[in-house]
XYZ file of C-alpha atoms in Angstrom:
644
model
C 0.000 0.000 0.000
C 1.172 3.491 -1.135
C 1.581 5.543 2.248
C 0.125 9.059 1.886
C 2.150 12.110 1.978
C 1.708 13.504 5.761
C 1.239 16.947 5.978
C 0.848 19.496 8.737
C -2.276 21.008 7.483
C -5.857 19.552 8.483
C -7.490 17.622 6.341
C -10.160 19.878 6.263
C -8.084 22.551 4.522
C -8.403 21.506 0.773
C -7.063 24.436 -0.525
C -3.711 24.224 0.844
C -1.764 26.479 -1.143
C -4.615 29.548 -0.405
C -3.803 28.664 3.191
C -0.385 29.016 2.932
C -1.191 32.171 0.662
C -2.820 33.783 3.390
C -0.798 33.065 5.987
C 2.124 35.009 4.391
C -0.359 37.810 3.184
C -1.178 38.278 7.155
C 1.828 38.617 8.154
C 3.161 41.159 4.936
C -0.136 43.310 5.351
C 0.234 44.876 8.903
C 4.499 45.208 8.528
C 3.420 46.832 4.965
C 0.725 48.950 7.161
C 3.578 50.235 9.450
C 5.838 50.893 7.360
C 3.324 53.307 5.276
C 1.818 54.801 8.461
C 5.524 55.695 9.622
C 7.479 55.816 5.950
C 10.310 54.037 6.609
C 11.216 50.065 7.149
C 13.606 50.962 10.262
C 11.055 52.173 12.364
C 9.617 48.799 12.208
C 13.115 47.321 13.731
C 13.576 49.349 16.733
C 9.555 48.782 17.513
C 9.652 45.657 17.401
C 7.734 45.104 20.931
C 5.240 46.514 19.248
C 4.940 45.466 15.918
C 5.842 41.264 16.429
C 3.311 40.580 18.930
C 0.476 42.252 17.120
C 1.254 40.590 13.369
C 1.704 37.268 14.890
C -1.580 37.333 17.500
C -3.375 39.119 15.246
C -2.512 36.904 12.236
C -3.327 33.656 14.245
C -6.630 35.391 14.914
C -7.438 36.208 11.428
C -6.622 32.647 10.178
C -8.694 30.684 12.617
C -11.774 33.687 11.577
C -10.872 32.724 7.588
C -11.178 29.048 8.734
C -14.092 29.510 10.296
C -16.283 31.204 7.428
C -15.195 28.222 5.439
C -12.492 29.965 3.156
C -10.345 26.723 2.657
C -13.512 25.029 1.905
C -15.229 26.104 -1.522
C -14.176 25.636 -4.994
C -13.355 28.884 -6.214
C -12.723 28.290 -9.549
C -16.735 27.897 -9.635
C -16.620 31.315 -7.568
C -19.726 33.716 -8.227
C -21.383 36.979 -6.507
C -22.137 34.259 -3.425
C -18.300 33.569 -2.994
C -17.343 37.568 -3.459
C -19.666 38.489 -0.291
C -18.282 35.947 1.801
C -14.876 37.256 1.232
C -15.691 40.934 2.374
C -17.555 39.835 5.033
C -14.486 37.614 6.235
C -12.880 40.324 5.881
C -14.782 42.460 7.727
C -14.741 39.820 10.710
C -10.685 39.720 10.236
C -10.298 43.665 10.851
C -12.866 43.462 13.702
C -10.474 41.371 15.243
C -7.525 42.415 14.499
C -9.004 45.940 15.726
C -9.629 44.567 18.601
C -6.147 43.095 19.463
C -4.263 46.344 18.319
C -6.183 49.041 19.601
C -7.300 47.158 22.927
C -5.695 43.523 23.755
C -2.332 43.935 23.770
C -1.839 47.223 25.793
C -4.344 45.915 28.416
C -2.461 42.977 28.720
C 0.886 45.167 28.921
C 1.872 42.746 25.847
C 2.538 45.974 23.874
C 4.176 49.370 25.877
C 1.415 50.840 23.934
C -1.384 50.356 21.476
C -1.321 50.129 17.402
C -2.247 53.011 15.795
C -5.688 53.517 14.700
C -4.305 54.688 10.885
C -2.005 50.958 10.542
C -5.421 48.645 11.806
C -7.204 50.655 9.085
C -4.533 50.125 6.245
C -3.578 46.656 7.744
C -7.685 45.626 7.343
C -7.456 46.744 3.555
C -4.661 44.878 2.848
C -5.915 41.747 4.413
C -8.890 42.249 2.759
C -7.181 42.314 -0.769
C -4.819 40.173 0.076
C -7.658 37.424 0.855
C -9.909 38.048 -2.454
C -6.902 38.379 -4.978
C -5.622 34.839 -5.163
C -9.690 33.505 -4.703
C -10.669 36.099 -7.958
C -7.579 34.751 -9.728
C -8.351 30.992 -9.163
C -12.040 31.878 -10.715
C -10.487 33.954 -13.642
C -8.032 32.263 -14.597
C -9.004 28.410 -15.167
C -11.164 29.093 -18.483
C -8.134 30.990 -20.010
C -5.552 28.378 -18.949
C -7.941 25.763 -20.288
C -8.255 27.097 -23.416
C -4.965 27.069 -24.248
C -4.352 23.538 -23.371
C -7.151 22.941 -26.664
C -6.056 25.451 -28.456
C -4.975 23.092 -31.146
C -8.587 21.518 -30.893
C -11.369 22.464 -33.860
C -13.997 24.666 -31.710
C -17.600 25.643 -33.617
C -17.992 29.522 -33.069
C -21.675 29.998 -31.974
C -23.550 32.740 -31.487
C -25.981 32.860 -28.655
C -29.979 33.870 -29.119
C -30.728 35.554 -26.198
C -29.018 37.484 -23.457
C -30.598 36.960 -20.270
C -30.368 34.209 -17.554
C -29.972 31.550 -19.154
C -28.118 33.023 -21.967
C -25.705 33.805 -19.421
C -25.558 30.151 -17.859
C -24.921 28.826 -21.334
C -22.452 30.908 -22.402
C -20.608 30.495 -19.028
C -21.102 26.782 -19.400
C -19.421 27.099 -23.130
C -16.518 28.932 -22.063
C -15.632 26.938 -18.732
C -15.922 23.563 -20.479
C -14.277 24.168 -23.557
C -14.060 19.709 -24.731
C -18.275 20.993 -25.831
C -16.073 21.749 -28.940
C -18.136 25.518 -29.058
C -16.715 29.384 -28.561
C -18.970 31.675 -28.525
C -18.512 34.670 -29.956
C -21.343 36.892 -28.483
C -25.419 37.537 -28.408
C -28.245 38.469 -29.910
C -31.081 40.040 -28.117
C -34.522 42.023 -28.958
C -34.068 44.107 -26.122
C -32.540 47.056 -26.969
C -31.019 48.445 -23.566
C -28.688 45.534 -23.851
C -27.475 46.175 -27.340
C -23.350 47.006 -27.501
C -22.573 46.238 -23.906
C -20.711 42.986 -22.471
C -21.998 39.937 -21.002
C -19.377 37.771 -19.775
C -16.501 39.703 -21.727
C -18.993 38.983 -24.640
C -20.709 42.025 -27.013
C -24.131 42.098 -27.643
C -24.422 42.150 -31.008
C -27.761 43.324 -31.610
C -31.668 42.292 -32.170
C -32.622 38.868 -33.596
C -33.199 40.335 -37.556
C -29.570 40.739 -37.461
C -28.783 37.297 -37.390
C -27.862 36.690 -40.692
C -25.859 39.761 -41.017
C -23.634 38.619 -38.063
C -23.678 35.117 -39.355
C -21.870 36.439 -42.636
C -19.133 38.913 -40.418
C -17.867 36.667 -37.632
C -18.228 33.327 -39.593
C -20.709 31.390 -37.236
C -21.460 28.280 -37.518
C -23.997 27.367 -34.984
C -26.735 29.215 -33.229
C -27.585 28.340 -30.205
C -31.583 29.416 -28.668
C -31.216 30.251 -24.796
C -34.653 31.378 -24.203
C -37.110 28.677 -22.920
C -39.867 30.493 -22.543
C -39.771 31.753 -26.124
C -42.583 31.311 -28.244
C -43.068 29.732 -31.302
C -42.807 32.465 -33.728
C -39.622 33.606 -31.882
C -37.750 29.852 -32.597
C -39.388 29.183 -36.226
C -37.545 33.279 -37.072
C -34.460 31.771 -35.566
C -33.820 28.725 -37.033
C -35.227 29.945 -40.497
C -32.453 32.506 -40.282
C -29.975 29.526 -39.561
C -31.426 27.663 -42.290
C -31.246 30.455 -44.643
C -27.290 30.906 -43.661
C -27.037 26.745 -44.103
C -25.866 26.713 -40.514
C -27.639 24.459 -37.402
C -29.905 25.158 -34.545
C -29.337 24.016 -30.752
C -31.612 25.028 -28.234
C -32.188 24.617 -24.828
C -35.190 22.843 -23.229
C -38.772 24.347 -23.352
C -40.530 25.341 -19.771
C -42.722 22.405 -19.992
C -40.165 20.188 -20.910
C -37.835 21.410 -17.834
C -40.326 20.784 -15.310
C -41.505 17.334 -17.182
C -38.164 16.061 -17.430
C -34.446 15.368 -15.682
C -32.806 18.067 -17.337
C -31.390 21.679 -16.599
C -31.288 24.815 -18.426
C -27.889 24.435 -19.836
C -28.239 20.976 -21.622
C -28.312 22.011 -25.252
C -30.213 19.429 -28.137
C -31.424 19.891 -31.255
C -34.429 21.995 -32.949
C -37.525 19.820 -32.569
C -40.911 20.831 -33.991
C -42.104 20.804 -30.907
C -39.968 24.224 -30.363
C -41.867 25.515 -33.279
C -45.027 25.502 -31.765
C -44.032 27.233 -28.511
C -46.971 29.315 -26.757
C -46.705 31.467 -23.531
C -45.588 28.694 -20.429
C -48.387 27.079 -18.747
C -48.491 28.483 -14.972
C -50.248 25.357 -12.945
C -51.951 25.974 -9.783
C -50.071 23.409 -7.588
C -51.495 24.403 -4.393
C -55.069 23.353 -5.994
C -53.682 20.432 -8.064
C -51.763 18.696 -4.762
C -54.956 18.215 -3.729
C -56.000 15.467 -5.887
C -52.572 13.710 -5.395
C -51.010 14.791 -2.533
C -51.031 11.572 0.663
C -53.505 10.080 -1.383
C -53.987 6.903 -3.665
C -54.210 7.767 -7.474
C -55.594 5.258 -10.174
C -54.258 5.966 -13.980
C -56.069 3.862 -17.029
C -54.081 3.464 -19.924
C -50.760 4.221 -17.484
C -48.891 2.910 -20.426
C -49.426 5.122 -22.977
C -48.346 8.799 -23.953
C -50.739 10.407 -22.146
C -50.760 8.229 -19.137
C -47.239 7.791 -18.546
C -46.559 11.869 -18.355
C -49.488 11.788 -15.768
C -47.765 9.292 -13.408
C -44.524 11.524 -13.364
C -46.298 14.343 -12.791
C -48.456 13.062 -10.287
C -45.541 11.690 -8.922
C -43.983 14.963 -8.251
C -46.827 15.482 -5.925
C -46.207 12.938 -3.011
C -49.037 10.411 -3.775
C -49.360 7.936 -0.970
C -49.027 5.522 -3.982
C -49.590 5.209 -7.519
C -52.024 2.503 -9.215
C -50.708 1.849 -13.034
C -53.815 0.184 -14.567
C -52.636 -0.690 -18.492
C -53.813 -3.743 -20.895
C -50.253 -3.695 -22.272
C -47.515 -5.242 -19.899
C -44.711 -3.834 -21.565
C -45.498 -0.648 -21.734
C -46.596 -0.889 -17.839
C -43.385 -2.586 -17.141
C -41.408 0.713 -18.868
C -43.334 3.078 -16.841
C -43.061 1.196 -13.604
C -39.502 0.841 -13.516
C -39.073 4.542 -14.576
C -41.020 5.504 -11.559
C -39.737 3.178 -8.741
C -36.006 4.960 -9.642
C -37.318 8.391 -9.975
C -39.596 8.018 -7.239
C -38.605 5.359 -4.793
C -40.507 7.447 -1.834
C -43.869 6.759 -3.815
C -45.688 3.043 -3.783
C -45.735 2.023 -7.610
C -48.367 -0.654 -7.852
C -49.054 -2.428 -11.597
C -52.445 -3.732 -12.547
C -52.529 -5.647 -15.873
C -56.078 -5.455 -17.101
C -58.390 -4.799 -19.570
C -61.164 -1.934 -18.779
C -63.599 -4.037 -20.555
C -63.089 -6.677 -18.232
C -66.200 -5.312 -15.710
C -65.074 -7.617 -12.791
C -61.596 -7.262 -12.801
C -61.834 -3.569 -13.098
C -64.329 -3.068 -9.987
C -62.322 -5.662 -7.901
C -59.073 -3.142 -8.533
C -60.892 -0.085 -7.473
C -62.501 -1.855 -4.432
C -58.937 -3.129 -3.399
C -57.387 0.234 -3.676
C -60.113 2.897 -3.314
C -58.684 5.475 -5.081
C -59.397 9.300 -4.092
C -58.619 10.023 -7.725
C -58.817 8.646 -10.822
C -57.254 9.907 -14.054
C -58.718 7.930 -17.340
C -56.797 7.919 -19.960
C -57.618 4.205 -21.662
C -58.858 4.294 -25.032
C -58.810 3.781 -28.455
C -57.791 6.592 -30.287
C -56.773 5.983 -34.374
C -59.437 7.386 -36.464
C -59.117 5.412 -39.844
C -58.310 2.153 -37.710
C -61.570 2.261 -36.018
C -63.529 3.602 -38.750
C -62.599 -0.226 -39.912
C -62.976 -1.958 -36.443
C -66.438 -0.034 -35.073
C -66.877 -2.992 -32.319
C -63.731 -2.376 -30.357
C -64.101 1.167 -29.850
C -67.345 1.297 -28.857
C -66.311 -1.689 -26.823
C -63.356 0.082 -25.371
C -64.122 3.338 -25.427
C -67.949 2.936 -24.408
C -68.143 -0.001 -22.358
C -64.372 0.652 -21.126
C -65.438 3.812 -19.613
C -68.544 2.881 -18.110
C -67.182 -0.022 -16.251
C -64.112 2.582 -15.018
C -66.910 5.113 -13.892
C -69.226 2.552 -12.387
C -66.226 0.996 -10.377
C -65.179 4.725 -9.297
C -68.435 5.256 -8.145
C -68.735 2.107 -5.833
C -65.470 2.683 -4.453
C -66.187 6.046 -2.944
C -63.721 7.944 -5.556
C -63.775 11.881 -5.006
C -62.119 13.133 -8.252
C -62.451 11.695 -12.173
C -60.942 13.249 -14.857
C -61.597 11.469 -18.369
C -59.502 11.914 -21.120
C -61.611 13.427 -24.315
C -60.452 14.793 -27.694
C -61.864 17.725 -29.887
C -62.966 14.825 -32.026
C -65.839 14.436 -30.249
C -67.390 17.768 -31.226
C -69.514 17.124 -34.159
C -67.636 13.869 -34.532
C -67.898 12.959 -38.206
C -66.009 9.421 -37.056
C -66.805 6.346 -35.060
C -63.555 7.232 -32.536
C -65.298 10.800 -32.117
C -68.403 9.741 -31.493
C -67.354 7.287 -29.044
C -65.321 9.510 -27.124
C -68.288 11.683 -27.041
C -70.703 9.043 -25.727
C -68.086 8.239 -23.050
C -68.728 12.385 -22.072
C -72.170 11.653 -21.123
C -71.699 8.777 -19.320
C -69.574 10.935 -17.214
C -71.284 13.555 -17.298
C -74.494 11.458 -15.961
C -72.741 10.080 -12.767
C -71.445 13.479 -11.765
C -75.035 14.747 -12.014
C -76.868 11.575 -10.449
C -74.296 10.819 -7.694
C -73.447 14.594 -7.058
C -68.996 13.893 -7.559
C -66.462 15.871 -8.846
C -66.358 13.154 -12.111
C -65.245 15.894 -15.092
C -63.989 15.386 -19.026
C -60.795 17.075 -20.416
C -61.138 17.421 -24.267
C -57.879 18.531 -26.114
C -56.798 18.102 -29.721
C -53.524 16.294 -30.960
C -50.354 15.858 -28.692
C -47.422 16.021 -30.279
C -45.169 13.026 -30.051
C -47.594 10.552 -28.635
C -47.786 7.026 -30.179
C -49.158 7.320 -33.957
C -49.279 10.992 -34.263
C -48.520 12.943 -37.361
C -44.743 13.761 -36.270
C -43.417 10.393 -35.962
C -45.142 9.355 -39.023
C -43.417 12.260 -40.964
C -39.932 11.560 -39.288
C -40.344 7.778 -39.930
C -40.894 8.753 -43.603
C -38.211 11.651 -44.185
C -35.700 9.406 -43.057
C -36.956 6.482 -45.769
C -36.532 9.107 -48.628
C -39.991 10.415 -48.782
C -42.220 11.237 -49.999
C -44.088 12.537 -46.605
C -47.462 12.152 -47.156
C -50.536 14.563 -46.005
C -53.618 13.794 -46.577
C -54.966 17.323 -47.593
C -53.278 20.444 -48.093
C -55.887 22.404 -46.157
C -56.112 20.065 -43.148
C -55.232 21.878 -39.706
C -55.134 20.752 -36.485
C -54.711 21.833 -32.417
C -51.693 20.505 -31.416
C -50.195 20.385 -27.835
C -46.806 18.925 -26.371
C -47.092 16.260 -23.827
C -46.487 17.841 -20.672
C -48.574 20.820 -21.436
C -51.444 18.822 -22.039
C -50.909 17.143 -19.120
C -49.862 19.900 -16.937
C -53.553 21.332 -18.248
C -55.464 18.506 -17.318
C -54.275 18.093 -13.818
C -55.809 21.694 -13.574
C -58.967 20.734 -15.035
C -59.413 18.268 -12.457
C -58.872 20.496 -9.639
C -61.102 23.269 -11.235
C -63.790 20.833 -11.728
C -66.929 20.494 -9.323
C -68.630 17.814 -11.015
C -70.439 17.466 -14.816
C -68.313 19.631 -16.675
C -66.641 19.610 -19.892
C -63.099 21.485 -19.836
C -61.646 22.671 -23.131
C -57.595 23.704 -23.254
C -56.997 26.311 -24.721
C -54.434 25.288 -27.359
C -53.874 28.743 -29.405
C -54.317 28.342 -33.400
C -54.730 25.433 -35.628
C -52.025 24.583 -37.509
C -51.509 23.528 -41.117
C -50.400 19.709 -41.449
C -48.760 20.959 -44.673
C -46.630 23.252 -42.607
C -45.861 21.102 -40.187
C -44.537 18.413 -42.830
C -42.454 21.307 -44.408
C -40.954 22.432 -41.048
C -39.917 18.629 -40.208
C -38.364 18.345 -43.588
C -36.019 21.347 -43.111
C -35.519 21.003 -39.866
C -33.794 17.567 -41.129
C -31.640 19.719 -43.691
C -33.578 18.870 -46.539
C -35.319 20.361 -49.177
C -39.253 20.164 -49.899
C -39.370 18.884 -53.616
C -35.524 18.255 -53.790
C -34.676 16.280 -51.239
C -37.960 15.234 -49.599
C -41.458 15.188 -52.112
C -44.838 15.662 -50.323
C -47.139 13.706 -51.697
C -50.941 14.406 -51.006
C -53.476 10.924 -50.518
C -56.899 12.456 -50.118
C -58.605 12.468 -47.272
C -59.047 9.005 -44.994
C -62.522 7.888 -43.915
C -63.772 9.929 -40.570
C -61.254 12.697 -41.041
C -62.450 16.499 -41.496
C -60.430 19.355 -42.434
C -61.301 21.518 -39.389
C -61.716 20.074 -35.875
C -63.807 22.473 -33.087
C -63.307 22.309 -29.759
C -67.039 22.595 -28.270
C -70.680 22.466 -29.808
C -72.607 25.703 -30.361
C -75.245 24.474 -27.461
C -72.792 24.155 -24.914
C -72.317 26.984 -22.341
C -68.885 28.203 -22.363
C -67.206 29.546 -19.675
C -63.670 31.431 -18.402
C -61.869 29.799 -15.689
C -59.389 31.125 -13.193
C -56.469 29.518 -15.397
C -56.594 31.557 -18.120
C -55.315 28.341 -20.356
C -58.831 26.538 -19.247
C -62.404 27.298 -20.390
C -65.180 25.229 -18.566
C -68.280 23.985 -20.753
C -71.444 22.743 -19.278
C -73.900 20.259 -21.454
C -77.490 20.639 -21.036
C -79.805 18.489 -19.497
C -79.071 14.552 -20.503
C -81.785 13.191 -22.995
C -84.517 10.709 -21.072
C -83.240 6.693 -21.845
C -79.721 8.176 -22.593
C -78.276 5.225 -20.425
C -80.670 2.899 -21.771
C -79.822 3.296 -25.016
C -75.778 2.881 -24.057
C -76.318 -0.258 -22.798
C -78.050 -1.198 -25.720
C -75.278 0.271 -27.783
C -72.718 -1.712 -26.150
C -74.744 -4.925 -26.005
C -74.948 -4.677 -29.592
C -71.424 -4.143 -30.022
C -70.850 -7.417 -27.391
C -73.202 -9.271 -29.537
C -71.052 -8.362 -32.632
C -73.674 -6.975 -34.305
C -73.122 -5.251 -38.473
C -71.218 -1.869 -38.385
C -73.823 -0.456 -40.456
C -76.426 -0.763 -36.838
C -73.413 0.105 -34.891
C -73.437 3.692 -36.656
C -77.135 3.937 -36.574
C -77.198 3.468 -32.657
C -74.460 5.832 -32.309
C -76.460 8.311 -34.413
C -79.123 7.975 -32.373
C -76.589 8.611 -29.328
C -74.813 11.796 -30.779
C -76.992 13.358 -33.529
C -74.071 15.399 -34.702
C -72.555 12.375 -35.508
C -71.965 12.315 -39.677
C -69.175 11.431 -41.751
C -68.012 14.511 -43.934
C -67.733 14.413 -47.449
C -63.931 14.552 -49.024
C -63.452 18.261 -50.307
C -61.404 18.769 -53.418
C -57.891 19.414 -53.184
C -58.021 23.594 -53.773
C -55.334 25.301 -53.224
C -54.382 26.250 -49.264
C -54.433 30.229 -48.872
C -50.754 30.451 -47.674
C -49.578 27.529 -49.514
C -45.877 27.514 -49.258
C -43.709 27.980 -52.550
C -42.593 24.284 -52.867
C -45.952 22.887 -52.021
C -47.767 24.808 -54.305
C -44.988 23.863 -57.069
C -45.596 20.328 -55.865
C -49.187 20.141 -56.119
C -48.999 21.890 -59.809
């Protein structure tokens, strides 16, 4: 075994050579004090009785006070405005005392023939005090530069950073201290025009966000890099069109939603995802009124494997649920999702429950074993064309599935129930619409007859989640192409994940029981634009690179989707993201003719009789006829060429 090199120093006292440092700057700064209060270095000699005694007591002193406010003990090449106060007040503390040794200690104690003078404690306590925050400054200073050099010699990407605030100022510093990220950046950008031609971290700010391209072209860049997560959308789509103009790539840092959804911090840089693109204003959630549902209680999630489901068990998560019931008809996405949880959350009781929600007596044996206080239902089919062709498994699923999960709620005592509903089930012109809306009035009903807080969330498409449009399009850019969209005039709401999420938790604590709540999910968006976006985004060109190819329109789709029916009684909320809709009275026999609905659908009865009892369910329902491809006001350049 190596022995260790013994030292004299505690082993507390990591930074040795600061110690040593000091120790020699205490005992130069009062002789240097003297010597200036009395001009001249012989004095010093024939006072000795004075001046020893108080340089070495008061030194002693002043080390032990360093010690003591943890000087030796911080890493001060990671110094900030945190370390720089703690040195002055050490500082501070150090002249106290050494104030109080000179001017009253020693020639009380007859140490000294007399005391120090009042003008040497004063220059002595300056000189300590620079003599202290010199060496500290320099250690904090001086590591990027000498880092640096040692890669000079290695290839570094000069970026230019989008933003100059916060977390402009983290990423930069980030950059420069860790120089193997391979990026120097050369300075900012910023809208704000107070900052424009001043320094940020020995960095110019170069000027608003239209000059992009002009700075691109002068300094040579050859990255941008976004450092504003709570852009929004228009803000990142100008950026990164300006980098795609200038052929150079787009980093950004994480979204809001996406920082409190996942394990990441501010700095982490990734790539330009179309979910960037679609930024709106952050989504400020009530948590106070949302721990409520959650907080020390037991929570019950249907369809816990899925998109939707699995965001709402880590957020719920975050909320200290007594435990956490993962209800899911697929094991391997439950077994995912479980293990996730139990290492994110190993203070919170992860229980799995493999089960079909059509499965009545399983399902109410699950709720009467763990008697949730809230339930979050998020089970269902949800593919339009695919169930336009299978009719009896989503009214099976999504009709008898959420009866049995609101029937077993009910027995079990459950105070909260928030279903999961889409803005396909306003005026549904398809059989997954007009299921979904069907599975509204059932909960609707049992809020009214059994007077709970039993509420429906309807929101439009979530970006990312299993079978959406983006994956689709990625899955076919990165075959060749073509992309195909159905019809150049299609648009649709579109959320991320954990905003839609993050919104739903607040419907279910705004709700009281009965209502519909509608997110508000800004403008519709082109799927057409959306397709072109992904393309470039990929460093392709539409038509070149990449064709789009147009199909027609698919059985049950309609160009426009709405997000409430003219009857319904809208109302504001106190989250300005939420609007709360209340249905009129239910129609007499409505759960009479449900049952008969899904007996029909048990007793595999023709699609044709399906649709007829779902008509006479939802008399909105009716399939839309396919408009003709004309042209899309807006139409992009290389769609329009493509189309021609």
């Amino acid at each position: 075994m190596t022995e260790q090199p013994k030292t004299l120093l505690p082993k507390r006292i990591r930074n040795r050579h600061l110690f040593l440092v000091d120790a020699a700057s205490l005992v130069a700064a009062p002789v240097i004090a003297f010597a200036v209060r009395f001009e001249d270095f012989g004095w010093i000699g024939q006072n000795l009785r004075l001046v020893l005694p108080y340089v070495l007591i008061a030194g002693l002193v002043r080390l032990a006070v360093l010690y003591n406010f943890g000087m030796y003990r911080r890493l001060w090449r990671h110094a900030s405005i945190g370390e720089l106060k703690q040195i002055l007040v050490a500082g501070v503390a150090a002249a106290f005392f050494s104030a109080l040794i000179g001017l009253w200690l020693l020639p009380v104690s007859q140490i000294t023939p007399n005391r120090v003078p009042f003008s040497v404690v004063f220059i002595d306590a300056l000189l300590t005090t620079a003599a202290i925050a010199l060496p500290r400054l320099l250690a904090r200073t001086m590591r990027p530069r000498s880092r640096r050099r040692r890669l000079a010699g290695a290839p570094a990407r000069t970026a230019l950073i989008v933003g100059a605030g916060d977390t402009a100022k983290l990423v930069a510093k980030e950059l420069i201290a860790n120089q193997n990220l391979g990026f120097e950046p050369i300075g900012f950008v910023d809208d704000d025009r107070t900052k424009h031609n001043h320094m940020l971290l020995g960095l110019p700010i170069l000027g608003p966000l239209s000059a992009i391209k002009s700075i691109v072209g002068e300094h040579g860049v050859s990255e941008l890099i976004i450092a504003m997560p709570s852009a929004h959308g228009d803000v990142v789509r100008k950026v990164v069109r300006a980098g795609l103009d200038c052929g150079i790539p787009t980093l950004t840092v994480p979204s809001l939603p996406e920082l409190i959804s996942a394990k990441t911090n501010g700095t982490r840089l990734r790539e330009v995802e179309i979910q960037d693109l679609l930024r709106r204003e952050p989504v400020e959630t009530d948590l106070a009124a949302v721990a409520e549902l959650a907080t020390g209680e037991t929570v019950l999630i249907t369809g816990a494997g899925g998109s939707i489901g699995a965001e709402l068990c880590r957020q719920i998560a975050r909320l200290a649920p007594a435990r956490i019931v993962l209800l899911g008809h697929g094991e391997n996405s439950i077994f995912d999702i479980l293990h996730e949880l139990k290492f994110d959350f190993p203070d919170v009781a992860i229980l799995p429950v493999i089960a079909d929600v059509r499965d009545r007596k399983r399902i109410a044996a699950t709720f009467a074993l763990h008697k949730p206080h809230a339930v979050f239902h998020a089970a269902a089919h949800k593919h339009v064309p695919l169930m336009e062709e299978n009719v009896i498994e989503a009214i099976t699923n999504n009709v008898f599935g959420t009866l049995n999960v609101v029937d077993a709620a009910l027995e079990a005592g459950c105070e909260h129930f928030v279903f999961i509903s889409t803005d396909k089930a306003v005026r549904p012109t398809s059989v997954m619409g007009a299921t979904k809306r069907i599975a509204e009035l059932i909960v609707q009903r049992a809020a009214m007859k059994h007077d709970r807080n039993f509420v429906s969330v309807r929101f439009g498409n979530v970006l990312g989640s299993r079978g959406s449009v983006v994956p689709t399009f990625l899955r076919q850019i990165r075959a060749g192409g073509p992309v195909t969209v159905t019809h150049p005039e299609m648009q649709r709401y579109f959320m991320t994940i954990p905003e839609a999420v993050q919104l739903v938790l607040q419907a279910g604590a705004l709700g009281r029981g009965g209502e519909v709540f509608l997110l508000d999910m800004g403008e519709p968006i082109r799927i057409v634009d959306i397709a072109t976006d992904l393309i470039r985004l990929s460093g392709l060109a539409v038509g070149t690179d990449i064709e789009i190819k147009f199909t027609g329109m698919r059985p049950g789709e309609k160009l426009y989707e709405e997000m409430f029916f003219s009857a319904e009684n809208v109302l504001t909320t106190d989250h300005p993201k939420v609007l709360r809709a209340r249905n009129g009275i239910l129609p007499d026999g409505v759960m009479r003719r449900i049952e008969s609905l899904v007996d029909a659908a048990g007793a595999e009865h023709p699609d044709e009789e399906l649709r007829q009892l779902l008509r006479n369910l939802v008399p909105d329902f009716h399939p839309h006829p396919t408009p003709p491809m004309a042209p899309a006001e807006g139409e992009t350049k290389e769609v329009a060429a493509l189309r021609a």
